[in-house]
Structure formats: structure tokens, C-alpha cells
Coordinates of C-alpha atoms and ligand atoms in Angstrom, one line a residue:
M1 CA 25.6 -21.0 -61.4
E2 CA 25.4 -18.6 -64.1
P3 CA 21.8 -18.5 -65.3
R4 CA 20.6 -21.1 -68.1
R5 CA 17.1 -22.1 -70.5
I6 CA 15.7 -24.8 -68.6
L7 CA 12.7 -26.4 -71.0
L8 CA 10.8 -28.1 -68.4
A9 CA 8.6 -30.9 -70.0
I10 CA 5.1 -32.3 -67.7
S11 CA 3.5 -35.6 -69.2
G12 CA 0.2 -36.7 -67.9
G13 CA 0.3 -38.1 -64.3
I14 CA -0.5 -36.8 -61.3
A15 CA 2.6 -35.9 -59.9
A16 CA 2.6 -33.0 -62.2
Y17 CA 0.8 -31.3 -59.4
K18 CA 5.0 -30.4 -58.3
A19 CA 5.8 -29.2 -61.4
P20 CA 4.6 -25.8 -60.7
E21 CA 6.9 -25.4 -57.3
L22 CA 9.8 -27.6 -59.4
V23 CA 9.8 -23.9 -62.2
R24 CA 10.0 -21.8 -58.7
T25 CA 13.0 -24.1 -57.5
L26 CA 14.5 -24.0 -61.2
R27 CA 13.9 -19.8 -61.4
R28 CA 15.1 -19.1 -57.7
A29 CA 18.9 -20.8 -58.7
G30 CA 18.1 -17.8 -61.8
H31 CA 17.5 -19.4 -64.3
E32 CA 14.7 -19.0 -66.9
V33 CA 12.5 -22.3 -67.4
R34 CA 9.5 -22.9 -69.9
C35 CA 7.2 -25.3 -70.0
M36 CA 5.7 -27.2 -72.0
L37 CA 2.9 -30.2 -72.1
T38 CA 1.3 -33.1 -73.4
P39 CA -2.2 -32.6 -73.2
E40 CA -2.9 -34.9 -71.0
A41 CA -0.2 -33.2 -68.9
E42 CA -3.0 -30.0 -68.8
R43 CA -5.8 -32.3 -66.7
F44 CA -3.5 -32.2 -63.6
V45 CA -2.2 -29.1 -63.1
S46 CA -3.0 -25.8 -65.6
G47 CA -1.2 -24.4 -67.9
L48 CA -2.0 -20.6 -66.6
S49 CA 0.3 -21.9 -62.9
L50 CA 2.5 -22.3 -64.7
Q51 CA 2.5 -19.7 -67.0
A52 CA 2.1 -17.0 -64.0
V53 CA 5.4 -19.3 -61.8
S54 CA 7.7 -19.1 -65.5
G55 CA 7.2 -15.7 -66.2
E56 CA 6.9 -17.0 -70.1
S57 CA 3.8 -18.4 -72.1
V58 CA 3.7 -21.9 -71.8
R59 CA 3.5 -24.5 -74.9
R60 CA 0.7 -27.5 -75.3
D61 CA 0.0 -27.9 -79.0
L62 CA 2.0 -28.7 -82.0
F63 CA -0.4 -27.3 -84.3
D64 CA -1.5 -23.9 -83.1
A65 CA -0.2 -20.9 -84.9
G66 CA -0.7 -18.6 -82.3
E67 CA 2.0 -20.5 -79.8
E68 CA 4.1 -21.5 -82.8
G69 CA 4.0 -17.7 -84.0
E70 CA 6.0 -17.1 -80.7
I71 CA 8.5 -19.6 -80.5
D72 CA 7.9 -22.0 -83.3
H73 CA 8.6 -25.6 -81.5
I74 CA 11.9 -26.2 -83.1
G75 CA 13.0 -23.0 -81.6
L76 CA 12.5 -24.0 -78.5
A77 CA 14.0 -27.4 -78.9
D78 CA 17.1 -25.5 -79.6
W79 CA 16.3 -22.1 -76.6
A80 CA 17.0 -25.1 -74.1
E81 CA 20.0 -26.1 -72.6
L82 CA 18.7 -28.1 -70.6
V83 CA 15.8 -30.2 -70.4
V84 CA 14.0 -31.8 -67.7
V85 CA 10.8 -34.0 -68.8
A86 CA 8.4 -34.6 -65.0
P87 CA 7.0 -36.2 -64.6
A88 CA 8.0 -38.5 -66.8
T89 CA 5.1 -40.9 -67.8
A90 CA 5.6 -45.1 -68.9
N91 CA 3.9 -43.6 -71.9
L92 CA 6.1 -40.9 -72.5
L93 CA 9.6 -42.8 -71.9
A94 CA 7.9 -45.8 -74.6
K95 CA 7.4 -42.5 -76.7
M96 CA 11.4 -41.2 -76.1
A97 CA 12.7 -44.7 -76.4
H98 CA 11.1 -45.3 -79.4
G99 CA 11.2 -41.4 -81.3
L100 CA 7.8 -41.1 -81.4
A101 CA 6.2 -37.2 -81.7
D102 CA 3.6 -37.2 -82.3
D103 CA 2.0 -34.1 -80.6
L104 CA 4.5 -31.4 -78.9
V105 CA 6.6 -33.1 -76.1
T106 CA 7.8 -35.5 -77.6
A107 CA 8.7 -33.6 -81.3
V108 CA 11.5 -30.8 -79.0
L109 CA 12.6 -33.9 -77.3
L110 CA 13.3 -35.9 -80.5
A111 CA 14.4 -32.4 -82.3
T112 CA 16.7 -30.6 -78.8
R113 CA 20.5 -30.7 -78.4
A114 CA 20.6 -30.7 -74.7
P115 CA 20.8 -33.2 -72.2
I116 CA 17.5 -34.6 -71.0
L117 CA 17.2 -35.0 -67.6
V118 CA 13.3 -37.6 -66.9
A119 CA 12.0 -38.1 -63.4
P120 CA 9.8 -40.5 -63.9
A121 CA 6.2 -40.8 -61.7
M122 CA 4.1 -44.3 -62.5
N123 CA 2.2 -47.1 -60.3
V124 CA 4.9 -49.4 -58.8
N125 CA 3.8 -52.2 -61.3
M126 CA 4.3 -50.4 -64.5
W127 CA 7.9 -49.0 -63.6
S128 CA 8.8 -52.0 -62.9
H129 CA 7.0 -54.3 -65.8
P130 CA 9.5 -55.1 -68.9
A131 CA 8.7 -53.2 -71.4
T132 CA 8.9 -49.9 -69.1
Q133 CA 12.6 -50.8 -68.2
A134 CA 13.3 -52.0 -71.2
N135 CA 12.4 -47.9 -72.4
L136 CA 14.3 -47.1 -69.4
E137 CA 17.7 -49.7 -71.3
I138 CA 17.5 -47.8 -74.2
L139 CA 17.2 -44.6 -72.8
R140 CA 20.6 -44.8 -70.6
A141 CA 22.5 -46.3 -73.7
R142 CA 21.7 -43.1 -75.4
G143 CA 23.2 -40.6 -72.5
I144 CA 19.9 -40.1 -71.1
S145 CA 19.8 -39.1 -67.1
R146 CA 17.7 -40.0 -64.8
I147 CA 16.3 -39.2 -61.1
G148 CA 13.9 -40.8 -59.1
P149 CA 11.8 -42.6 -59.0
D150 CA 11.5 -42.9 -54.9
A151 CA 9.9 -45.7 -53.1
G152 CA 6.9 -44.7 -50.7
E153 CA 3.1 -44.9 -50.5
L154 CA 2.0 -43.9 -54.3
A155 CA -1.3 -41.9 -55.0
C156 CA -2.6 -45.4 -56.9
G157 CA -2.6 -46.7 -53.0
W158 CA 0.2 -49.2 -54.0
E159 CA 3.2 -48.8 -51.6
G160 CA 6.4 -48.8 -53.8
L161 CA 9.1 -47.3 -56.6
G162 CA 7.4 -45.3 -58.6
R163 CA 7.1 -41.6 -56.7
M164 CA 8.8 -38.7 -58.6
S165 CA 11.0 -37.1 -56.5
D166 CA 10.9 -34.4 -54.7
P167 CA 11.5 -31.1 -56.7
A168 CA 14.8 -30.2 -54.9
V169 CA 16.5 -33.1 -55.7
I170 CA 15.4 -32.9 -59.6
A171 CA 16.3 -29.1 -59.4
E172 CA 19.1 -30.1 -57.7
A173 CA 19.9 -32.6 -61.0
A174 CA 19.5 -30.7 -63.9
A175 CA 22.5 -28.3 -62.0
N176 CA 24.4 -31.7 -62.5
Q177 CA 23.7 -31.8 -65.5
L178 CA 24.3 -28.4 -65.8
V179 CA 27.6 -27.3 -64.8
P180 CA 30.3 -28.0 -67.5
S181 CA 29.3 -26.5 -71.0
S182 CA 33.1 -25.6 -69.9
L183 CA 33.7 -27.1 -74.2
A184 CA 31.4 -25.3 -75.5
G185 CA 31.9 -24.0 -78.5
P186 CA 35.2 -26.5 -80.2
R187 CA 34.0 -28.9 -82.4
V188 CA 34.9 -32.5 -81.1
L189 CA 35.4 -35.5 -83.3
V190 CA 35.4 -38.7 -81.5
T191 CA 36.6 -42.0 -84.1
A192 CA 35.4 -45.7 -82.0
G193 CA 35.4 -48.7 -82.3
G194 CA 36.8 -51.5 -84.3
T195 CA 37.1 -52.1 -88.5
A196 CA 37.4 -55.4 -90.6
E197 CA 39.0 -55.5 -93.2
P198 CA 36.9 -57.8 -95.7
I199 CA 38.9 -61.2 -97.8
D200 CA 35.5 -61.7 -99.1
A201 CA 32.4 -61.2 -99.9
V202 CA 31.1 -62.3 -95.8
R203 CA 34.4 -62.9 -93.5
S204 CA 36.6 -59.9 -92.7
V205 CA 39.7 -58.9 -90.6
T206 CA 38.5 -57.1 -87.4
N207 CA 38.9 -57.3 -84.1
R208 CA 37.5 -58.0 -80.7
S209 CA 36.9 -53.6 -80.2
S210 CA 33.5 -53.2 -78.9
G211 CA 33.8 -48.8 -79.0
K212 CA 32.3 -48.8 -75.6
M213 CA 35.1 -45.8 -74.8
G214 CA 35.4 -44.2 -78.1
F215 CA 31.4 -43.8 -77.9
A216 CA 31.5 -42.6 -73.6
I217 CA 34.1 -40.2 -74.3
A218 CA 31.4 -39.6 -77.9
A219 CA 29.0 -38.9 -74.8
E220 CA 31.3 -36.9 -72.2
A221 CA 32.4 -34.3 -74.9
A222 CA 28.5 -33.9 -75.8
H223 CA 27.9 -33.7 -72.3
R224 CA 30.1 -31.1 -71.8
G225 CA 28.6 -29.2 -74.6
A226 CA 30.3 -29.7 -77.5
Q227 CA 29.9 -30.3 -81.3
V228 CA 30.6 -33.6 -81.8
T229 CA 31.5 -36.2 -84.7
L230 CA 31.9 -39.1 -84.0
V231 CA 32.9 -42.2 -86.5
A232 CA 31.6 -45.1 -85.4
G233 CA 33.3 -48.9 -87.0
I234 CA 32.0 -51.6 -85.9
T235 CA 29.3 -51.8 -83.3
G236 CA 26.2 -52.5 -82.1
L237 CA 26.0 -49.2 -79.3
P238 CA 23.7 -47.0 -79.6
T239 CA 24.5 -43.1 -81.3
P240 CA 24.9 -40.4 -77.3
H241 CA 21.9 -38.0 -77.1
G242 CA 23.1 -34.5 -79.6
V243 CA 26.1 -36.3 -81.1
D244 CA 26.5 -36.6 -84.9
R245 CA 27.6 -39.7 -86.4
I246 CA 29.4 -41.4 -89.2
D247 CA 29.1 -45.2 -89.3
V248 CA 32.6 -46.6 -91.4
S249 CA 33.2 -50.6 -91.7
T250 CA 36.8 -50.5 -93.3
A251 CA 40.2 -48.3 -92.7
L252 CA 40.2 -45.8 -96.1
Q253 CA 36.4 -45.4 -95.3
M254 CA 37.6 -44.1 -91.6
R255 CA 40.4 -42.2 -92.9
D256 CA 38.8 -40.8 -95.4
A257 CA 35.3 -39.9 -92.9
V258 CA 38.7 -38.4 -90.5
L259 CA 39.6 -36.0 -92.7
A260 CA 36.5 -35.3 -93.5
S261 CA 36.1 -33.3 -90.2
F262 CA 39.3 -32.8 -89.5
D263 CA 39.0 -29.1 -90.9
D264 CA 37.0 -27.9 -88.2
S265 CA 38.0 -29.8 -85.4
T266 CA 39.4 -28.6 -82.1
I267 CA 39.1 -31.8 -80.8
V268 CA 40.4 -35.1 -82.1
V269 CA 40.2 -38.1 -79.9
K270 CA 41.1 -41.5 -81.7
A271 CA 39.6 -44.5 -79.8
A272 CA 39.5 -47.1 -82.4
A273 CA 40.9 -49.8 -82.8
V274 CA 42.1 -49.3 -86.7
A275 CA 43.0 -53.1 -88.0
D276 CA 47.3 -52.8 -89.1
F277 CA 46.4 -53.9 -92.1
R278 CA 44.0 -55.6 -94.9
P279 CA 43.4 -58.0 -97.3
V280 CA 46.4 -57.1 -100.7
N281 CA 42.6 -58.9 -102.5
T282 CA 39.2 -58.8 -101.3
S283 CA 36.1 -61.1 -103.9
D284 CA 33.6 -59.8 -104.2
R285 CA 31.8 -63.7 -103.6
K286 CA 32.0 -65.8 -101.0
I287 CA 36.0 -67.8 -101.1
K288 CA 34.6 -72.1 -101.7
K289 CA 36.4 -74.3 -99.4
E290 CA 35.6 -76.9 -102.2
Q291 CA 38.0 -74.6 -104.4
M292 CA 40.5 -76.2 -102.2
A293 CA 41.7 -79.5 -101.4
E294 CA 41.1 -80.8 -97.6
G295 CA 43.7 -79.7 -95.8
E296 CA 45.8 -77.4 -98.0
S297 CA 46.9 -73.8 -97.0
M298 CA 45.9 -70.8 -98.1
T299 CA 47.2 -67.5 -97.7
L300 CA 46.1 -64.3 -97.3
E301 CA 48.7 -61.1 -98.0
L302 CA 47.8 -58.1 -95.9
V303 CA 49.1 -54.9 -96.7
Q304 CA 49.7 -51.7 -94.0
N305 CA 46.6 -49.8 -93.7
P306 CA 47.4 -45.7 -93.2
D307 CA 48.0 -44.8 -90.5
I308 CA 44.9 -42.0 -89.6
L309 CA 46.5 -40.9 -86.0
Q310 CA 49.5 -40.1 -88.0
E311 CA 48.9 -38.6 -90.6
I312 CA 46.6 -35.8 -88.7
S313 CA 48.6 -35.7 -86.2
A314 CA 51.5 -34.2 -88.1
K315 CA 48.8 -31.2 -89.4
K316 CA 47.8 -30.6 -85.9
G317 CA 48.3 -26.9 -85.7
E318 CA 46.5 -25.2 -82.5
R319 CA 44.4 -28.5 -82.3
T320 CA 44.3 -31.0 -79.7
V321 CA 45.4 -34.6 -80.6
V322 CA 44.5 -37.9 -78.3
G323 CA 45.6 -41.4 -79.1
F324 CA 45.1 -44.2 -77.7
A325 CA 47.3 -47.9 -77.3
A326 CA 46.3 -50.9 -76.1
E327 CA 49.3 -53.1 -75.0
S328 CA 49.8 -55.7 -73.6
H329 CA 53.3 -56.2 -72.6
E330 CA 55.5 -53.3 -71.5
V331 CA 52.3 -50.8 -71.5
V332 CA 54.1 -47.2 -70.1
A333 CA 57.8 -47.5 -72.9
A334 CA 55.6 -49.3 -75.5
A335 CA 53.3 -45.6 -75.3
Q336 CA 55.3 -43.8 -75.0
R337 CA 57.1 -45.1 -78.0
K338 CA 54.1 -44.9 -80.1
L339 CA 53.7 -40.9 -78.7
A340 CA 57.2 -39.8 -79.8
R341 CA 55.9 -41.4 -83.7
K342 CA 52.8 -40.6 -83.9
G343 CA 53.3 -37.5 -83.0
C344 CA 50.6 -36.5 -81.0
D345 CA 49.7 -34.9 -77.5
L346 CA 48.8 -37.7 -75.8
I347 CA 48.2 -40.8 -74.9
V348 CA 46.3 -43.3 -73.5
A349 CA 47.4 -46.4 -73.2
N350 CA 45.6 -49.9 -71.6
D351 CA 47.4 -53.0 -70.6
I352 CA 44.5 -55.2 -72.5
S353 CA 46.0 -58.3 -70.6
R354 CA 44.2 -57.4 -68.1
T355 CA 40.8 -59.0 -67.4
D356 CA 38.7 -56.5 -65.2
A357 CA 39.1 -53.9 -67.6
G358 CA 39.3 -52.8 -71.9
F359 CA 38.5 -54.8 -74.1
E360 CA 34.1 -55.1 -74.2
V361 CA 34.4 -54.2 -70.1
D362 CA 32.4 -51.5 -68.9
E363 CA 34.8 -49.8 -66.8
N364 CA 38.7 -49.5 -67.9
A365 CA 41.8 -48.7 -65.8
V366 CA 44.2 -46.4 -68.4
L367 CA 48.0 -44.5 -68.0
F368 CA 48.1 -41.2 -69.3
V369 CA 51.3 -41.2 -71.7
W370 CA 52.6 -37.4 -71.8
P371 CA 55.7 -36.2 -74.7
N372 CA 57.8 -34.3 -71.1
G373 CA 57.6 -38.4 -69.8
E374 CA 55.0 -37.5 -67.5
V375 CA 53.0 -40.7 -66.8
E376 CA 48.9 -40.4 -65.2
E377 CA 48.4 -44.1 -63.4
L378 CA 44.5 -44.2 -63.3
P379 CA 42.1 -46.4 -60.8
L380 CA 40.0 -48.3 -62.3
L381 CA 36.9 -47.0 -63.4
P382 CA 34.0 -46.7 -65.7
K383 CA 34.8 -45.6 -69.4
A384 CA 32.3 -42.6 -69.0
G385 CA 34.6 -41.9 -65.4
V386 CA 37.9 -42.3 -67.9
A387 CA 35.8 -39.7 -70.0
A388 CA 35.6 -37.0 -67.8
Q389 CA 39.2 -37.6 -66.7
L390 CA 40.7 -37.4 -70.3
F391 CA 38.3 -34.6 -70.6
D392 CA 39.5 -32.5 -67.6
R393 CA 43.2 -32.7 -68.8
I394 CA 42.4 -31.1 -73.2
E395 CA 40.9 -28.5 -70.8
K396 CA 43.9 -27.9 -68.5
L397 CA 46.1 -28.2 -71.5
R398 CA 43.3 -25.8 -73.8
E399 CA 43.3 -23.5 -71.1
G400 CA 47.4 -23.5 -71.0
R401 CA 47.1 -22.0 -73.8
Ligands
C5P1 O1 49.8 -47.9 -83.3 P1 48.4 -48.3 -82.5 O2 47.6 -49.1 -84.0 O3 48.3 -49.0 -81.3 O4 47.9 -47.6 -81.3 C1 46.4 -47.0 -81.8 C2 45.8 -45.9 -81.4 O5 46.6 -45.3 -83.6 C3 44.7 -45.1 -81.5 O6 44.7 -44.2 -81.5 C4 44.3 -45.4 -83.5 O7 43.1 -45.3 -83.2 C5 45.6 -45.4 -83.7 N1 45.4 -45.5 -85.4 C6 45.3 -44.5 -86.3 N2 45.5 -45.4 -87.6 C7 45.1 -46.0 -87.9 C8 46.1 -47.6 -87.2 C9 46.3 -46.9 -85.5 O8 44.4 -43.7 -86.1 N3 46.0 -47.0 -89.0

């Protein structure tokens, strides 16, 4: 593997004594390694040892003028192609989950756009505590990877989950994180989630899209090194790590946001479920039912929204533009018609009549429908897996140019 720049963040647990070995393993694989320590970490491992094995000066203090003069904390955050947090204590994981930045390590973790891999190490009861588990879930949803902990005898005398993974295992997990930087360079624009078209101050016309597929696509693009802009509609999902997010709610707002980022984008994936129609009139007050007699009917007049995918496909030039199609019957034929009408490079079609795939769930079964008539049927996969398959195809398409 080509040499990469890895930043090792070490927090204050007994497993910190394994950090020099991890540095050596990563350096043997050819990588450049820099270390930063929390104030507590230095009680378990000396900065001098880490400096000797890394061949670089070690950073500890956010406010040390000498250290900052050499490489400032934002410079360090930007330098890293991967940040490995080993050991990651319960305290550090909690700070990461909640965005604290009260020392050098947490500030750099907040500032970096590089992928982050955590290797937790702690007492088994601290590990299984609901607070720790909730923090891990927050980090997972944000796209932060984790290796371990392993089960076994713990330094505190307890047995169970909490041992930091072996340095060789962490180094291997780090290598897996580093494999795809295949999209370094292109700017990727992704849309995700449904739109909500207001009827009045409290009601809207919307749909069941959760945004999970589009968020997985944005996360995968960032993972492959792309600069990613995610235009997010209505969704409760956290922003994937390293992704720039723009929140919108209506189709017209989504169109404006997409057009504003379009010129700078090389790849556009439109996974949003844009409402095809919006109410002609919207009231900025709540429409009261007392305004009508019981049983009286009401007509909601709708007007068609602009088709963003069609609009951008018409002026895509060298860009690769991918659309999605949610279909309930004759999936392939409908997707092929959509591909021809919209003029994009690929349609990812899914059958929304299936209950195990598509809306709201974490898995999806899709078909790639190509302009030459080819149709690829993928098995049921986690949405992250679908996203990876999609970018494998997009990269191949762009290489062929
Ligand atoms: O026509 P339909 O809504 O089924 O097409 C789905 C695809 O078109 C998705 O990629 C969606 O993001 C995009 N779309 C759009 N603007 C619309 C409607 C759909 O960009 N107004």
C-alpha cells in the first residue's frame, strides 16, 4: 500500500502502553505517523517513547506556543489522512460524541475531515454502561469506525469486554480504512430525504423517505476521499463525518441548493424523494376546521414541481449524474423510461412493494439500469453496501472516459 499520513490519538487508559507498538506496526507498513496525547495519557506512556518510535515530535498541549509553532492543531487535523484513537477511553468517546474540544486531542478530532477509527479500552462495566453504548451509537451513526474491544482479562481485574484490540489488528483495521481514496479530487453532490411542501403553517405534503440511502451514499463518497456536499431534505439522520450538509425542506429549496453546488460538482447522485407536486396556495396560518361545515369536502390544488434531475442532466457535460427510481410495479420498464426521459447516466431502481427493502429500513435491493439497456440486479444489501457498489460503478464509468 502507498504510504499515508496517520495521526494516532492516545487517551488515558492502561492500554496506552501498547501505543508505541502500534506506531511501529504502522510505520513498518510504510506510513507516516504522528502522535498526540491527552494529558492523562502521559501517565501511561511517555511522549519521549512515542517520539522515538514515530520519528516525529509528539503533540500534547493546545496552548503550548512551541508545539503550535511547529504544527498547529488545525494543521495537524488537516495533515491526517486517517485518525486512529487508541486507546479510546469511555471519557474520550463521550467527548467525541458530544463535540467537546477542551484539549488538543478533542479539538483535533472535532476539526479533522479525515476518517476516524476508534479502538476502545475500558473496564467491562464502563463498556456496557448505557451512556457509553449510547455514545458509541452516536459515533457509529456519524460514520466513525470502531475496532474492538476484545473480551478477556482486564487490567482492572475484571473479565469481559474491554481489552483494546492488539496493535496488529488495529493496524489492519486502519489499512482497511485507507484503501479507498479513489475519489480524492472530485466533488460529489448528493441529495437525500424527502421534501415537505407546505399546505399551511403546520401541515405539509410529504413522503416516507428516511434519507438513509442518500446519507449512506454521502458517507461512502467521503470515505473514498471525495469532498461531499449533501443536500438533505426532511430526515432525522446525523451528518456523516466529513460531509458538508445543507438542509432544505421544499423541492424549490432543494433545486436552489443543487443548482448552487452543481457547477463545482463532478458527480451528482440524486437519492432524494422530491415531492412531484406542491400546493398552489399555502396559508401562513393554520387552516381551522371550524371554517368548514362537518362533512364538507376540501380541494387541495397542486402544481407540478420542477424536475431537478432532468434539469441538471440536460446540462451535465462531463459530470456523472445518477438518479433513483422508487417503483411499485414493472420496476425495470419504469426505470428505463425514467432514464430516457431524465437523461442521466444511471438509474438506481428499487421495488418499494418489498417490505424488507427500500423505505425506512437499513437494507435495500436495487437494480442498476444503464442507458445501453443493461440491467444489473443486486442482492439485498445494507444501504452502505449499495452505496459502495454504486461508487465502484461510477468510478469505472469515469475511468472509461
Ligand atoms: O420521477 P421520479 O420522482 O420518480 O424520479 C426520481 C428521481 O428523480 C430521483 O433521483 C429524484 O431525486 C429525482 N427527482 C428530481 N426532481 C423532482 C422529482 C424527482 O430531481 N421534482
